[in-house]
Amino acid sequence: MLRFRYRFRQRNLPSAEGTGSGPAGRISKMRKLVTALIRHERIEGKHPYLDEARGYAERLIDEAVRNGDQHKPTMEIANYWLLEKDLLHKLFKVLVPRYENASTSYTKMWNLPTVYPGGGYHMALLELRNNPWPDVIPQQREVKNNLINVLIKAAKEDHEKNQQLTEHKQSEFTDQSTDTGTTTSQSP
Amino acid sequence: MIVLPLAATKEREPYHPALAYNVIPVATPTHDQDCDDKQSLLDTIMSNILWAAVPKHRRSPTKRLIRRNGYTYVRDFMTPKKNIVACLECGHYHERHTICGNCYEKVKEETETMREAMGEDTRLYNQPKSEVVFVYENEKPEDENKFIVEVDKPRPEWFSHSLLTKAKTR
């Protein structure tokens, strides 16, 4: 089960490993990226390539989490996707316990800042959740006491107060009008 | 089969058959077809000329300039960007959909030192079979079962204390 927003159709990536590498080159590239992700837990690269590899990595971890290392087909899949075999141990002994009770996706993706003039590519960052490296975006500081936020809060309170007052006045006015209406209709 | 005329016979028949050949007659060229083959003098001259492509419409100055200088490049690099925001942590500008470049540089530097502390062999060839925990100076690991990597420096403080303390408390 993929717990992130993924593309409906695959990208063909015709020049994944040089021009004319074709579908075989695409799969080869995907295997290399998945292997690198499991090893380094955080990789940089071109956005479309990483986005494409993300689905394969998620699926691989998901299969491992659900079936365990005693399941033969899962082991075959892991053996195919992980080109370096020391990572098989990592997948089943480190990542499976880490994501056993996960309710979110296993990976996370960020857009890297654009460089000008740059190579004409959108660069991205793909990482496994709960990795040992420092956070990409540090914990946000409390901005409740910033001057602008204090002023906005005060303005909001004022606005709400005024609105309540006007509503109260309007209700009084409408009550009077209805009373007069009934009296005039009854008089003749 | 050749049928001879019956002229030699004494009793001449009023209607005798015509000469016949033992081959199927082939259609001979007619007068009309000869006329079609003839080409006029103008056609013979013009057929040897190769027709060149020539502009059919005049190019307007706008089209001409766009063709020469490009449009997409101008649009991409010279139109003002409206999605630029200031980072809440460091104040550097970055596009709204991206992470802050300045903050990420610090993270990258720190990650590099951590990777060095981990060692090349562990990182590239023998991944540890348990979770990795980085322990800085003056720190103690919480769980001894995990793979502990010691870093020979104090844990970095991402932000100075003066930013976090209120002005009144000084």
PDB file of C-alpha atoms in Angstrom, chain A residues 38-42 44 84 86-87 89-90 93-95 97-98 110-114 116-117 122 125 130 132-141 143 145, chain B residues 77 81 88-90 94-95 97-101 103-104 107-108 110-111 114-115 118 122-132 134 158-159 163-164 166:
ATOM      1  CA  ILE A  38      18.354   2.022   1.418  1.00  0.00           C
ATOM      2  CA  ARG A  39      22.098   2.442   1.998  1.00  0.00           C
ATOM      3  CA  HIS A  40      22.455   6.189   2.549  1.00  0.00           C
ATOM      4  CA  GLU A  41      18.879   6.880   3.770  1.00  0.00           C
ATOM      5  CA  ARG A  42      19.031  10.302   2.120  1.00  0.00           C
ATOM      6  CA  GLU A  44      19.805  13.965  -3.841  1.00  0.00           C
ATOM      7  CA  GLU A  84      24.491  -4.831  -2.731  1.00  0.00           C
ATOM      8  CA  ASP A  86      24.677  -6.400   2.855  1.00  0.00           C
ATOM      9  CA  LEU A  87      21.517  -4.299   2.549  1.00  0.00           C
ATOM     10  CA  HIS A  89      20.162  -7.613   6.428  1.00  0.00           C
ATOM     11  CA  LYS A  90      19.511  -3.911   6.844  1.00  0.00           C
ATOM     12  CA  LYS A  93      16.670  -6.197  10.671  1.00  0.00           C
ATOM     13  CA  VAL A  94      16.639  -2.382  10.741  1.00  0.00           C
ATOM     14  CA  LEU A  95      13.915  -1.046   8.476  1.00  0.00           C
ATOM     15  CA  PRO A  97      11.259  -3.014  12.988  1.00  0.00           C
ATOM     16  CA  ARG A  98      11.413   0.726  12.326  1.00  0.00           C
ATOM     17  CA  TRP A 110      11.711  17.604  -0.614  1.00  0.00           C
ATOM     18  CA  ASN A 111      12.303  20.084  -3.401  1.00  0.00           C
ATOM     19  CA  LEU A 112      15.819  21.472  -3.375  1.00  0.00           C
ATOM     20  CA  PRO A 113      16.297  25.217  -4.005  1.00  0.00           C
ATOM     21  CA  THR A 114      16.551  26.167  -7.660  1.00  0.00           C
ATOM     22  CA  TYR A 116      20.366  29.779 -11.600  1.00  0.00           C
ATOM     23  CA  PRO A 117      21.137  29.303 -14.405  1.00  0.00           C
ATOM     24  CA  HIS A 122      14.351  20.354 -10.762  1.00  0.00           C
ATOM     25  CA  LEU A 125      15.858  15.132  -1.950  1.00  0.00           C
ATOM     26  CA  ASN A 130      13.271   8.464  11.101  1.00  0.00           C
ATOM     27  CA  PRO A 132      19.803   9.150  11.896  1.00  0.00           C
ATOM     28  CA  TRP A 133      20.792  12.328  10.025  1.00  0.00           C
ATOM     29  CA  PRO A 134      19.839  15.825  11.217  1.00  0.00           C
ATOM     30  CA  ASP A 135      16.405  17.067  10.129  1.00  0.00           C
ATOM     31  CA  VAL A 136      16.180  18.767   6.754  1.00  0.00           C
ATOM     32  CA  ILE A 137      13.834  21.370   8.200  1.00  0.00           C
ATOM     33  CA  PRO A 138      14.608  21.999  11.885  1.00  0.00           C
ATOM     34  CA  GLN A 139      11.805  22.244  14.415  1.00  0.00           C
ATOM     35  CA  GLN A 140       9.936  25.462  13.918  1.00  0.00           C
ATOM     36  CA  ARG A 141      10.322  28.056  16.641  1.00  0.00           C
ATOM     37  CA  VAL A 143       6.137  32.514  16.550  1.00  0.00           C
ATOM     38  CA  ASN A 145       4.852  36.269  20.368  1.00  0.00           C
TER      39      ASN A 145
ATOM     40  CA  PHE B  77      14.410  34.341 -16.421  1.00  0.00           C
ATOM     41  CA  LYS B  81       8.892  35.721  -9.362  1.00  0.00           C
ATOM     42  CA  LEU B  88      11.380  31.588   9.218  1.00  0.00           C
ATOM     43  CA  GLU B  89      14.648  30.407  10.759  1.00  0.00           C
ATOM     44  CA  CYS B  90      17.430  32.302   9.016  1.00  0.00           C
ATOM     45  CA  HIS B  94      13.798  30.861  -1.156  1.00  0.00           C
ATOM     46  CA  GLU B  95      10.950  29.776  -3.402  1.00  0.00           C
ATOM     47  CA  HIS B  97       7.835  25.085  -2.824  1.00  0.00           C
ATOM     48  CA  THR B  98      11.522  24.484  -2.023  1.00  0.00           C
ATOM     49  CA  ILE B  99      13.439  24.136   1.217  1.00  0.00           C
ATOM     50  CA  CYS B 100      15.703  26.959   2.411  1.00  0.00           C
ATOM     51  CA  GLY B 101      19.129  26.684   0.780  1.00  0.00           C
ATOM     52  CA  CYS B 103      19.552  26.027   6.306  1.00  0.00           C
ATOM     53  CA  TYR B 104      20.120  22.992   4.117  1.00  0.00           C
ATOM     54  CA  VAL B 107      22.488  20.272   7.519  1.00  0.00           C
ATOM     55  CA  LYS B 108      24.673  19.049   4.675  1.00  0.00           C
ATOM     56  CA  GLU B 110      26.832  18.323   9.640  1.00  0.00           C
ATOM     57  CA  THR B 111      25.776  15.208   7.752  1.00  0.00           C
ATOM     58  CA  MET B 114      28.670  12.367  10.751  1.00  0.00           C
ATOM     59  CA  ARG B 115      29.355  10.245   7.701  1.00  0.00           C
ATOM     60  CA  MET B 118      30.800   6.507  10.760  1.00  0.00           C
ATOM     61  CA  THR B 122      30.660   0.640   7.683  1.00  0.00           C
ATOM     62  CA  ARG B 123      28.897   3.082   5.431  1.00  0.00           C
ATOM     63  CA  LEU B 124      29.624   1.586   2.031  1.00  0.00           C
ATOM     64  CA  TYR B 125      30.238  -2.137   2.516  1.00  0.00           C
ATOM     65  CA  ASN B 126      28.985  -3.437   5.885  1.00  0.00           C
ATOM     66  CA  GLN B 127      25.848  -1.647   6.925  1.00  0.00           C
ATOM     67  CA  PRO B 128      25.164  -2.139  10.664  1.00  0.00           C
ATOM     68  CA  LYS B 129      22.392  -4.624  11.449  1.00  0.00           C
ATOM     69  CA  SER B 130      20.753  -2.358  14.026  1.00  0.00           C
ATOM     70  CA  GLU B 131      19.726   1.287  14.220  1.00  0.00           C
ATOM     71  CA  VAL B 132      22.564   3.834  14.129  1.00  0.00           C
ATOM     72  CA  PHE B 134      25.270   9.286  16.864  1.00  0.00           C
ATOM     73  CA  TRP B 158      21.513  25.337  15.167  1.00  0.00           C
ATOM     74  CA  PHE B 159      20.390  28.668  16.563  1.00  0.00           C
ATOM     75  CA  LEU B 163      17.439  34.614  19.439  1.00  0.00           C
ATOM     76  CA  LEU B 164      15.321  32.458  21.701  1.00  0.00           C
ATOM     77  CA  LYS B 166      13.011  37.428  25.320  1.00  0.00           C
TER      78      LYS B 166
END
